[in-house]
Coordinates of C-alpha atoms in Angstrom, one line a residue:
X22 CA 83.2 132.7 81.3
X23 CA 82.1 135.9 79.5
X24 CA 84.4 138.8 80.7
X25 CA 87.2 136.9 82.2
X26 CA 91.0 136.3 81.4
X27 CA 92.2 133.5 81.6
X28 CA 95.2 133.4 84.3
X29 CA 98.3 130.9 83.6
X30 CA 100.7 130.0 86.1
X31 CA 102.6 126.5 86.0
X32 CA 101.4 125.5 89.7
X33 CA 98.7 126.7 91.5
X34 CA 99.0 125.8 95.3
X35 CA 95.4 125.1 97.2
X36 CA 95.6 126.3 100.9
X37 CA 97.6 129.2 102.9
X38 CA 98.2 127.0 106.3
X39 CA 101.4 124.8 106.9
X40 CA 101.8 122.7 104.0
X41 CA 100.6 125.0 101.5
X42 CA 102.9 128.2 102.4
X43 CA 105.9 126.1 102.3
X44 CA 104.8 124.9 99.1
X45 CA 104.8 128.5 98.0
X46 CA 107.9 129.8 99.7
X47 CA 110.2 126.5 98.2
X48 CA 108.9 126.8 94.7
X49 CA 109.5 130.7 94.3
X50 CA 113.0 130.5 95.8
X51 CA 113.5 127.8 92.9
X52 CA 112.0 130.4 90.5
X53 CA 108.9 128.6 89.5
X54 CA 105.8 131.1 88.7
X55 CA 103.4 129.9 91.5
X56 CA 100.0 131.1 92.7
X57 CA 98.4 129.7 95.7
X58 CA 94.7 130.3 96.3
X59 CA 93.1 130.5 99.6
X60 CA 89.3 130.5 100.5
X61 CA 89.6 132.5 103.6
X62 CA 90.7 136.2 104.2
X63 CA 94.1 135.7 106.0
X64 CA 96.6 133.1 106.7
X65 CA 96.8 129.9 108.9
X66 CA 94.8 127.4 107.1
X67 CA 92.9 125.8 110.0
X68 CA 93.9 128.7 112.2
X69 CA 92.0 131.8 110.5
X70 CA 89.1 129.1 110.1
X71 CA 89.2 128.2 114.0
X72 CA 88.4 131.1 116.2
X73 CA 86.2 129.5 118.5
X74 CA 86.4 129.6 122.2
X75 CA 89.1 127.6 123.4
X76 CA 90.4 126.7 119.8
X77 CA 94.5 125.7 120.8
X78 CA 97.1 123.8 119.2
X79 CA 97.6 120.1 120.9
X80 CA 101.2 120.1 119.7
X81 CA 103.8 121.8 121.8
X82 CA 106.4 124.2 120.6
X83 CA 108.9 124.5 119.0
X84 CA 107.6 121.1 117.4
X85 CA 104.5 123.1 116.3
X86 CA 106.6 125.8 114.2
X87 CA 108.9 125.7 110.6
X88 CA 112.2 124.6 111.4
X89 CA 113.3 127.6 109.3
X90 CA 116.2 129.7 111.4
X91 CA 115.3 132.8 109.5
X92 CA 111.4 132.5 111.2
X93 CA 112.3 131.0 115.1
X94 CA 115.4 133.0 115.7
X95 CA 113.5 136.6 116.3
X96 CA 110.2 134.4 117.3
X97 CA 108.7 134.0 120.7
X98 CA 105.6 131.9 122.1
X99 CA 103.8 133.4 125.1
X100 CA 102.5 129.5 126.2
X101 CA 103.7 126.1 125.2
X102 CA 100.4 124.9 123.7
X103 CA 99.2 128.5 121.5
X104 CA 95.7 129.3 121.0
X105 CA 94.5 130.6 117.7
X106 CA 95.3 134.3 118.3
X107 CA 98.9 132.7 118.5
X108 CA 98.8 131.3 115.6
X109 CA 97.3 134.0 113.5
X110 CA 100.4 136.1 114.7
X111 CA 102.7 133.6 114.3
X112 CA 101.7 133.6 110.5
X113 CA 101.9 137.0 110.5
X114 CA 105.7 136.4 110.7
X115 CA 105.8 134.0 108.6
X116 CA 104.8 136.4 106.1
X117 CA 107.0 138.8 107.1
X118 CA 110.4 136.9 106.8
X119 CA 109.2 135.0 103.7
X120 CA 107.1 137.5 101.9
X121 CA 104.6 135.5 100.4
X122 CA 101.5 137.7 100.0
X123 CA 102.1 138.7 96.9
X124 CA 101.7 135.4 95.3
X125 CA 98.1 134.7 97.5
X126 CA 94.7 135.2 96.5
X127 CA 92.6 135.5 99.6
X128 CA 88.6 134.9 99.6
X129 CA 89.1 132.7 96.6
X130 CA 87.6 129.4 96.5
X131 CA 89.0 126.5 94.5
X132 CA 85.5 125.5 93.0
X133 CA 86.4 122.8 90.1
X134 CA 88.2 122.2 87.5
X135 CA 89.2 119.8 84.9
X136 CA 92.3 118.2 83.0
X137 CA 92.6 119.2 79.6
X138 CA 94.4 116.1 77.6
X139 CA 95.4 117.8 74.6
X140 CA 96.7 121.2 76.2
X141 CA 98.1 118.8 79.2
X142 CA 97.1 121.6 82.3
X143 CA 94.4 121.8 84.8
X144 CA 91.5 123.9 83.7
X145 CA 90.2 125.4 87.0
X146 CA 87.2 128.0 88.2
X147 CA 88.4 129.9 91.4
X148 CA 86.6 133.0 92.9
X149 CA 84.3 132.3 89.5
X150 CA 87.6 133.4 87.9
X151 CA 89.2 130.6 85.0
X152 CA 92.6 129.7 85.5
X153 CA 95.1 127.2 84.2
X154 CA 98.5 125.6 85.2
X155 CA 100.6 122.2 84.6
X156 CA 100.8 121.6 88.5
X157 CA 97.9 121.4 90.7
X158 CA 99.5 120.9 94.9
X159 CA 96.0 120.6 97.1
X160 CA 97.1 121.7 101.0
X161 CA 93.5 122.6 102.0
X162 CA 94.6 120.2 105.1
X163 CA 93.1 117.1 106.8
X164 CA 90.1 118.9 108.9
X165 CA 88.7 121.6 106.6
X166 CA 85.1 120.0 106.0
X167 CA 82.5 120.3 108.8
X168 CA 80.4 117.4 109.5
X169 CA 76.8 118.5 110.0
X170 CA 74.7 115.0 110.9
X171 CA 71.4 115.1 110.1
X172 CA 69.5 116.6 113.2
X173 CA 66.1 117.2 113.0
X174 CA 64.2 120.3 113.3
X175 CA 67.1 122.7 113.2
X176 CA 65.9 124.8 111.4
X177 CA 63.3 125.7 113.5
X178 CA 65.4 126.5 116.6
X179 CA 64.3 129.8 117.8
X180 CA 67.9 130.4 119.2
X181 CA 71.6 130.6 117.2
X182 CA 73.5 127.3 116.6
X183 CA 77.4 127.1 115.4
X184 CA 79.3 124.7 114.1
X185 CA 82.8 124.9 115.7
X186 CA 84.0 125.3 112.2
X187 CA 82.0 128.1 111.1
X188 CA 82.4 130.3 114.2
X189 CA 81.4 133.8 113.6
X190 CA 85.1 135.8 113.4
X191 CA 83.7 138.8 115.5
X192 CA 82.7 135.8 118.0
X193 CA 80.2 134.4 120.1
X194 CA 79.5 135.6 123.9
X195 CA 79.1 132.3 126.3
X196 CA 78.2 135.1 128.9
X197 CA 75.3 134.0 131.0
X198 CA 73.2 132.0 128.4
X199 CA 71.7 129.1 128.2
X200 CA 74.4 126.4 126.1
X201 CA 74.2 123.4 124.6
X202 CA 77.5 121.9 123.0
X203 CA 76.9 118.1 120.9
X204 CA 79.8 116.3 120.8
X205 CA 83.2 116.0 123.1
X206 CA 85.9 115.2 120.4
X207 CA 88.8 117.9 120.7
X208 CA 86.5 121.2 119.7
X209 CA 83.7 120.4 121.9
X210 CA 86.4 119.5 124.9
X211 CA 87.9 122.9 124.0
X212 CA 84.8 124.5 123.6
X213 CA 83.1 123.0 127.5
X214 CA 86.2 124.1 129.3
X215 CA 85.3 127.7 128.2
X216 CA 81.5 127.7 128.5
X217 CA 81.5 125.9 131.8
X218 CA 83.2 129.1 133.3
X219 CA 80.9 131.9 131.0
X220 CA 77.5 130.1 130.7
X221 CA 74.7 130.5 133.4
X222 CA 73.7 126.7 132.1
X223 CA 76.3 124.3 129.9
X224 CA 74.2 120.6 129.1
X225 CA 76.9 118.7 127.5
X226 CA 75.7 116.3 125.1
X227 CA 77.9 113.0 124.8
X228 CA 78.0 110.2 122.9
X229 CA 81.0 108.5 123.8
X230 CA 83.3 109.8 126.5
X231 CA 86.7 111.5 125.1
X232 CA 89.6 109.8 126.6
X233 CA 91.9 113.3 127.1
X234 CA 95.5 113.7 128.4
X235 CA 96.5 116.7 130.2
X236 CA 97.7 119.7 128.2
X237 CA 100.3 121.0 131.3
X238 CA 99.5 124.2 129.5
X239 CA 102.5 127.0 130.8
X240 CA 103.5 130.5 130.1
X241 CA 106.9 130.8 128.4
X242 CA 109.9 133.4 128.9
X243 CA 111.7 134.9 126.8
X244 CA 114.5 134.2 128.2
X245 CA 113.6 130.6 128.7
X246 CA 112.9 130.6 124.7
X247 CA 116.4 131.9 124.2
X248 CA 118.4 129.4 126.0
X249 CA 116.5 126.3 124.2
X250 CA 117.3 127.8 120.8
X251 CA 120.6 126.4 121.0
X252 CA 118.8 122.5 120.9
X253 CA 116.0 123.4 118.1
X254 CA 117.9 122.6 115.1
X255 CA 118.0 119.0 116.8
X256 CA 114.8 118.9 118.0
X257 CA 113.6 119.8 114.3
X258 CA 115.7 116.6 112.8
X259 CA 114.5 114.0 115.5
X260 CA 110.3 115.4 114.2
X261 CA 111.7 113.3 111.4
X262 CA 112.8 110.1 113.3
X263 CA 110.2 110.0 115.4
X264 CA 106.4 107.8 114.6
X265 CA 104.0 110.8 114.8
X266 CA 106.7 113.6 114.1
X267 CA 107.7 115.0 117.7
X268 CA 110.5 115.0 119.5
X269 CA 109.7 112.2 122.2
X270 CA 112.3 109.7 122.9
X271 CA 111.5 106.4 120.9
X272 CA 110.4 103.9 122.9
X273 CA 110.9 100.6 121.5
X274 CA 110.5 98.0 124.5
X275 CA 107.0 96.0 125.2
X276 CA 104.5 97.4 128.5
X277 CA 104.4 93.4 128.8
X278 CA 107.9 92.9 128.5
X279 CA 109.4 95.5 131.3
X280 CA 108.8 94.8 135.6
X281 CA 105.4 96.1 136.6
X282 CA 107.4 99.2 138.9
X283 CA 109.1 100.4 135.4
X284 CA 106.1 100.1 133.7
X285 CA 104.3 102.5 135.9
X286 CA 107.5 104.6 136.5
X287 CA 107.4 105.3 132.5
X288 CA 103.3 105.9 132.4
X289 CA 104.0 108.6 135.1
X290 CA 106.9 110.4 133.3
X291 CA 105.3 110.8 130.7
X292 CA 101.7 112.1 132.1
X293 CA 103.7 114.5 134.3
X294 CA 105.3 115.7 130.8
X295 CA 101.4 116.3 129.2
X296 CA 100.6 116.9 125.8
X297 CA 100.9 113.9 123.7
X298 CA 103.5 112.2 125.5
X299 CA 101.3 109.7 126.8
X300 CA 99.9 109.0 123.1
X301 CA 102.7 109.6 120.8
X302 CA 106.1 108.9 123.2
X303 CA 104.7 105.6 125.1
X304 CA 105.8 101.9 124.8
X305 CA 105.8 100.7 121.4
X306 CA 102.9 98.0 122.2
X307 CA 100.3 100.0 123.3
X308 CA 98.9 100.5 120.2
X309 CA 99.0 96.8 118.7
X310 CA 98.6 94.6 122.0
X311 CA 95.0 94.8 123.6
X312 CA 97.1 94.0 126.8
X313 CA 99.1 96.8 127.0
X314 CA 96.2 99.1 125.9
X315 CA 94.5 98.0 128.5
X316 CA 97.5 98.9 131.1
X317 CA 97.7 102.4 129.6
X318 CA 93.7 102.7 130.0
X319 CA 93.7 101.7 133.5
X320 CA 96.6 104.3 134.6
X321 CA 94.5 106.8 132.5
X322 CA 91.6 106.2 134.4
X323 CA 93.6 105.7 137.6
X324 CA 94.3 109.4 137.3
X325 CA 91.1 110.9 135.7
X326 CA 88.8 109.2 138.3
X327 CA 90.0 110.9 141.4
X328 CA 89.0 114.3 139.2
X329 CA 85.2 113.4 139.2
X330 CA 83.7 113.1 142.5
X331 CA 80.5 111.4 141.4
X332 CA 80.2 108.2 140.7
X333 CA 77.6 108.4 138.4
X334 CA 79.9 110.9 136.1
X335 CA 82.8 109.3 137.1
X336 CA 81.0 105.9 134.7
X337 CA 80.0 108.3 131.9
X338 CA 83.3 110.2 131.6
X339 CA 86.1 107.7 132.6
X340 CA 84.1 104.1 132.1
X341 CA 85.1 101.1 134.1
X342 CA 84.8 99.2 130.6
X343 CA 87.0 101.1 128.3
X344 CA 84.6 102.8 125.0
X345 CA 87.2 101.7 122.5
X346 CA 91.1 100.8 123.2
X347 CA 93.0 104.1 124.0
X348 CA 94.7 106.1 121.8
X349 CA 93.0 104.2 118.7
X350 CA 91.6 107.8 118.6
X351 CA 93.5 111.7 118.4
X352 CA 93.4 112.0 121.9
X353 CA 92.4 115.4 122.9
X354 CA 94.2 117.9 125.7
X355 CA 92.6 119.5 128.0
X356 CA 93.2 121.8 131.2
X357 CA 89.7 121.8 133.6
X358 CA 87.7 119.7 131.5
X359 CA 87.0 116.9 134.5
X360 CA 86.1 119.3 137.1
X361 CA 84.2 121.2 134.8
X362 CA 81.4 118.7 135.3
X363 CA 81.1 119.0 139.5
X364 CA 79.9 122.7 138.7
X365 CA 76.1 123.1 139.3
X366 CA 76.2 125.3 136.0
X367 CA 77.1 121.6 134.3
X368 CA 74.8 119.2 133.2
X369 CA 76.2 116.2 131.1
X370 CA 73.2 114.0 129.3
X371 CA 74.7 110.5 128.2
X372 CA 73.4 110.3 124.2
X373 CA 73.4 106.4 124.6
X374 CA 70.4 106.8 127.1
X375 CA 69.1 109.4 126.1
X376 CA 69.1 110.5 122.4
X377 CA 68.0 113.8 120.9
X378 CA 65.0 113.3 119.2
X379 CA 64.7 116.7 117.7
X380 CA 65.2 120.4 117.7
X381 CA 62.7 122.5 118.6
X382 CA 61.8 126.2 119.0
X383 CA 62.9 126.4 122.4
X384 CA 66.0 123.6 122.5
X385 CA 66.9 120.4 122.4
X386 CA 64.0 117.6 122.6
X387 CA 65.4 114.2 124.2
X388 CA 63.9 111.0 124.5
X389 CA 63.1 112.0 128.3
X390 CA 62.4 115.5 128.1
X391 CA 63.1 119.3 126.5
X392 CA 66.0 121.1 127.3
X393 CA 65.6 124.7 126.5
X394 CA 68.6 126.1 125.4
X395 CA 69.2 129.3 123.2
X396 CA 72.7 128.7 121.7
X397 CA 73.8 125.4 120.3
X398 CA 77.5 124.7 119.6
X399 CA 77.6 121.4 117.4
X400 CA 81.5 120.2 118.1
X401 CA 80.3 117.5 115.5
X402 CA 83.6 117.2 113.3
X403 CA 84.9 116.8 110.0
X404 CA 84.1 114.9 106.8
X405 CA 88.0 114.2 107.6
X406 CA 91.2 113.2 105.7
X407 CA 89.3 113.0 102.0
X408 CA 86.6 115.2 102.8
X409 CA 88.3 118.6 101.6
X410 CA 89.5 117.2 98.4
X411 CA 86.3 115.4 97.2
X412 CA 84.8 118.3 97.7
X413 CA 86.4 120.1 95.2
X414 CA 84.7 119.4 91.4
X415 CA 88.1 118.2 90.0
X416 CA 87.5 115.9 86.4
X417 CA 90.4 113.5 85.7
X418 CA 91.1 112.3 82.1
X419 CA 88.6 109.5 82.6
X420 CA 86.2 112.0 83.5
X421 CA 86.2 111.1 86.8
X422 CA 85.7 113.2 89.8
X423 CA 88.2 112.6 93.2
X424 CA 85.2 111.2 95.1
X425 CA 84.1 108.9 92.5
X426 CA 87.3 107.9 92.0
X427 CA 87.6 107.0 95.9
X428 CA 84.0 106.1 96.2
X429 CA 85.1 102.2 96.7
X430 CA 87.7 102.8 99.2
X431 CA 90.8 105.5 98.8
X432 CA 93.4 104.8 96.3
X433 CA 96.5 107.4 96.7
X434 CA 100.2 106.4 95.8
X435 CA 102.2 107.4 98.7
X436 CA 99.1 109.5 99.6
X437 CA 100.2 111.9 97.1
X438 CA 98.7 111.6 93.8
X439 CA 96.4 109.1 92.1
X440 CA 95.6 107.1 88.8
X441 CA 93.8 109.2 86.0
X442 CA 94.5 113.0 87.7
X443 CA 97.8 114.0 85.6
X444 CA 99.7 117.1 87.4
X445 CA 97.9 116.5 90.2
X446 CA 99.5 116.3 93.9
X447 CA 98.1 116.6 97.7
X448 CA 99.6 116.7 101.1
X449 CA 98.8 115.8 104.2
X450 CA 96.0 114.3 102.9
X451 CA 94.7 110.5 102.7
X452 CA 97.1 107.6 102.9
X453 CA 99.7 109.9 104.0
X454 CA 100.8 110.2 108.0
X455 CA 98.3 113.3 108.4
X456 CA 96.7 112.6 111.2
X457 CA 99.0 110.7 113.1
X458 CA 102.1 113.5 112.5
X459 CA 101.2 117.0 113.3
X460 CA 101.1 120.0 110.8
X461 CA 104.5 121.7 110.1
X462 CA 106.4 118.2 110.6
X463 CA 104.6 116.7 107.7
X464 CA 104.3 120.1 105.6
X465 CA 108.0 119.8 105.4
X466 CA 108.5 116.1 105.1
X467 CA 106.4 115.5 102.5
X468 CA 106.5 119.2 101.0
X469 CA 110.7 118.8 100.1
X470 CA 109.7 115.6 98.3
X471 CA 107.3 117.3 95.9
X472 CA 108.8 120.3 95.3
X473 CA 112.2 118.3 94.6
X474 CA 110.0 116.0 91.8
X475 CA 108.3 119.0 90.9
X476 CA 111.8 120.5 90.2
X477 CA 113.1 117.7 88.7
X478 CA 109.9 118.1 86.5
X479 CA 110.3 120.9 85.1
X480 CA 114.2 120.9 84.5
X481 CA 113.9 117.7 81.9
X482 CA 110.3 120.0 80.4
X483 CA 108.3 116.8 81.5
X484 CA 104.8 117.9 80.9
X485 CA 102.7 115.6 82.6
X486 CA 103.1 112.9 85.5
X487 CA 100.6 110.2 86.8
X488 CA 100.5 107.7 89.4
X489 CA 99.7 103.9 88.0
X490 CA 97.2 102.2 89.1
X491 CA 99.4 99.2 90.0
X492 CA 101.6 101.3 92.4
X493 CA 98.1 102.9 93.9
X494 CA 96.5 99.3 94.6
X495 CA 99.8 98.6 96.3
X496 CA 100.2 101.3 98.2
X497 CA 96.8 101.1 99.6
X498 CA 97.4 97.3 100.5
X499 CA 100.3 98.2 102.4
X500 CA 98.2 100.8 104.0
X501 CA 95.5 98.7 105.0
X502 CA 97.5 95.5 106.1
X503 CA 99.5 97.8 108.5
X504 CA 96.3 99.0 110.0
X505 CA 95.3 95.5 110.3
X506 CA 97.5 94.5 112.9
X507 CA 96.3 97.5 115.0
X508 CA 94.0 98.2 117.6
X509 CA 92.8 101.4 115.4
X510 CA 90.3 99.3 113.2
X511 CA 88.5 98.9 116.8
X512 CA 87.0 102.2 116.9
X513 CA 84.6 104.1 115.3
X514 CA 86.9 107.0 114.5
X515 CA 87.9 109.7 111.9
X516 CA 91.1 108.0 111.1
X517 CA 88.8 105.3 109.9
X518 CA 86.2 107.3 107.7
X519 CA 83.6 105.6 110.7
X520 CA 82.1 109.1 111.8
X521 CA 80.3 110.4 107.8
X522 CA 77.4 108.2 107.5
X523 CA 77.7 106.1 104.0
X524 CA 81.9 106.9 103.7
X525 CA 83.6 103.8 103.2
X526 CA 85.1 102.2 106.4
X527 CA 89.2 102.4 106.2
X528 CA 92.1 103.3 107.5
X529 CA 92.6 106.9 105.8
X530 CA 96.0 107.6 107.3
X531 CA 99.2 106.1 106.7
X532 CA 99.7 103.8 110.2
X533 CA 103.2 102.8 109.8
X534 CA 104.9 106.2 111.4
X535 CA 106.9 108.8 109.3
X536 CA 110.2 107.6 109.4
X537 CA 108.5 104.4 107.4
X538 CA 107.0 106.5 105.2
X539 CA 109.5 108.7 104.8
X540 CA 111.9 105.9 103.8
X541 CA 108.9 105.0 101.3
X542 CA 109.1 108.1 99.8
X543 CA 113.0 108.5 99.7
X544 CA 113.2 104.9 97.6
X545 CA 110.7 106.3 95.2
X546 CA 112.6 109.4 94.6
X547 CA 115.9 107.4 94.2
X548 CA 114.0 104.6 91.7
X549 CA 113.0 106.7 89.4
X550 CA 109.8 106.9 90.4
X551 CA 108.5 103.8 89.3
X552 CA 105.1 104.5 90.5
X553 CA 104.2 107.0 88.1
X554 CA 104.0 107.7 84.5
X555 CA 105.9 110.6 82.6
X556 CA 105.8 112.0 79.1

């Protein structure tokens, strides 16, 4: 590139939210020259990207937070569940204890790159700049590619339209206008409970209906904050003992196996606790057993019906017939998302019985008639899991690219690294518990096992490191034959790559909880590694 210096660093970290700025914080207190690249103009990851209305975290705190006394002792939340304002503070002080700014590039894209053999370090293009190192770490976490389907006529909408992704940072008045929001996954939930109360019309376009717990959202005191400081170095150690990386009790007993009376008695404790309780903290069957599912669904709808006086909604939003089994996708939180629908402002149009046929200049054309609308929210997604890493330009030795490499089905040892991309590391990516954990739990997890190889690395001058392709095939079998005896192969879900037209259907998470993996990780470490290659 004509003008430019090459920069040389020995890693380069991809991503400034969770993962990637305790990548950066635990390599520079081991001394390591580090640069971490970001594509957005401040901190957070996910959280500078969403800003729009509504845009919360679904894990509680302190869970949702660095176990890092230095950051929570002088740290206080103003809700249990933060929304991104929160969040974008929170990393503020994250910076400010850890100092890490000086080793970020903001508004710098990680565009490509490519692995020189003979030099034996990535050769990358970032902000159009060159730049080289031995390690590549990708953190640009598990939702940071937008799904746009294909909808027709879009472009000749006469009104705006954002994805909940791209949201405008100076943001978007819902004031008296005319909405539209397609697709109730956790965004568009998020996103209805707010224009339902700001709109003059809301239509709320659904597919299939979103099976939410309640958040049990509440303000926090300082004072409250203080006293339960004394249990959060505890708290921190059970995220690690726990299946999704929170700090429920483990629940090991059956639905089926406990009196009807207990059963119930448990399903009400923890719906009256909210957040994921009901998800993450609830017998160990629920997910596995289609007759326990089915128990959970029916105490789900048991308390969502009674929240949707008519009957006609009450079928579209909380089905007599279950859409999938429950849980077997991210359940979302929400506060007033059921009642939002009584409100005249409301409309909710089933997409099963009534398509979109096509944009037009005016709104929304369904199979039975217009709807004119002059903002659009699509609340369509992500390209998730894989997405933000095959779309980086990234050239192995074979002269492979990630997403050719994966365009059969992923192949990720550990759900760290792969066959034929030297150097190369990700976390809480594919294969990995990503989304099945929550953010800092697994930033940490997995983060203190690659910067502890990564040390171990560079103390014995190894100069390159590659998984097999033996230990990849395996690790994917294992992956897959877990998910197998699942209900989550039932649904047409994220976690199974079932929502990107033409993106091969699999279980892209590792299903087998993070103490498993965990342990996985640990018997590598103490092995040898005998699923990789050093020289």
């Amino acid at each position: 590139m004509s003008g430019s210096t090459e920069v040389d660093v020995e890693v380069v970290v991809v991503g400034a939210g969770f993962a990637g700025l305790y990548q950066l914080h635990r390599l520079r207190s081991l001394g390591v020259p580090v640069t971490l690249l970001e594509a957005g103009s401040g901190l957070g990851g996910i959280w500078w990207w969403n800003c729009y209305p509504g845009a919360r975290v679904d894990s509680h705190v302190p869970v949702y937070e660095f176990s890092d006394e230095a950051i929570w002792r002088d740290w206080w939340w103003e809700e249990r569940f933060p929304d991104w304002r929160a969040m974008r503070a929170y990393f503020e002080h994250v910076d400010r204890v850890w100092g890490l700014r000086p080793a970020i590039r903001f508004d710098t894209r990680l565009e490509g790159g490519r692995f020189d053999e003979r030099r034996g370090r990535w050769e990358l293009v970032a902000g159009g700049q060159p730049l080289t190192c031995r390690f590549l770490v990708l953190c640009p976490g598990f939702a940071a590619r937008p799904y746009l389907p294909a909808l027709p006529g879009l472009a000749c909408f006469g009104g705006a339209w954002h994805h909940t992704a791209w949201w405008p940072q100076e943001g978007v008045d819902l004031s008296g206008r005319q909405v539209g929001v397609i697709g109730t996954g956790a965004s568009g939930v998020q996103v209805i409970q707010e224009a339902a109360a700001l709109a003059e019309r809301l239509v709320v376009f659904q597919r299939t209906p979103n099976l939410a717990l309640p958040m049990r959202q509440r303000r926090l005191s300082q004072e409250e904050q203080a006293a339960a400081k004394a249990h959060y170095p505890a708290i921190f150690e059970r995220r690690t003992q726990t299946a999704a990386g929170f700090d429920f009790p483990h629940r090991g007993d059956s639905a089926l196996a406990v009196p009807a009376a207990e059963r119930e008695a448990v399903f009400e404790e923890l719906w009256e606790h909210g957040g994921l309780a009901f998800w993450a903290g609830n017998f160990s069957d629920v997910l596995v057993d289609e007759r326990a599912n089915r128990l959970a669904y029916e105490f789900w709808r048991s308390k969502t019906l009674p929240r949707i006086p008519d009957p006609r909604l009450a079928e579209l939003l909380a089905p007599a017939e279950p859409p999938h089994p429950f849980g077997v996708k991210r359940c979302s939180l929400e506060q007033r998302y059921y009642e939002a629908f009584a409100q005249e402002n409301v409309e909710l149009v089933d997409l099963r019985t009534e398509p979109i046929e096509a944009f037009t200049p005016r709104g929304i054309r369904t199979r039975a008639r217009e709807v004119e609308l002059d903002l659009v929210v699509l609340a369509t997604g992500f390209d998730a899991v894989t997405g933000s890493l095959t779309a980086i330009d990234l050239v192995g030795r074979d002269g492979r690219t990630l997403a050719e490499h994966w365009a059969r089905g992923v192949r990720a040892h550990l759900g760290l690294a792969c066959s034929g991309f030297p150097n190369l590391f990700f976390l809480y990516g594919p294969q990995s518990p990503s989304g099945f954990c929550n953010g800092p739990t697994c930033a940490e997890a997995q983060g203190d096992w690659v910067v502890e190889l990564l040390a171990h690395l560079l103390e014995r001058g190894v100069g390159r490191i590659e998984a097999t392709e033996a230990a990849e095939e395996a690790w994917r079998a294992q992956v897959q034959a877990i998910a197998a005896l699942t209900l989550f192969p039932r649904a047409e879900s994220w976690y199974m790559g079932a929502n990107v037209p033409g993106k091969p259907r699999e279980m892209l998470n590792w299903p087998g909880g993070l103490p498993g993996y965990l342990a996985a990780c640990r018997a590598e470490a103490d092995a040898g590694y005998p699923g990789f290659r050093c020289s």
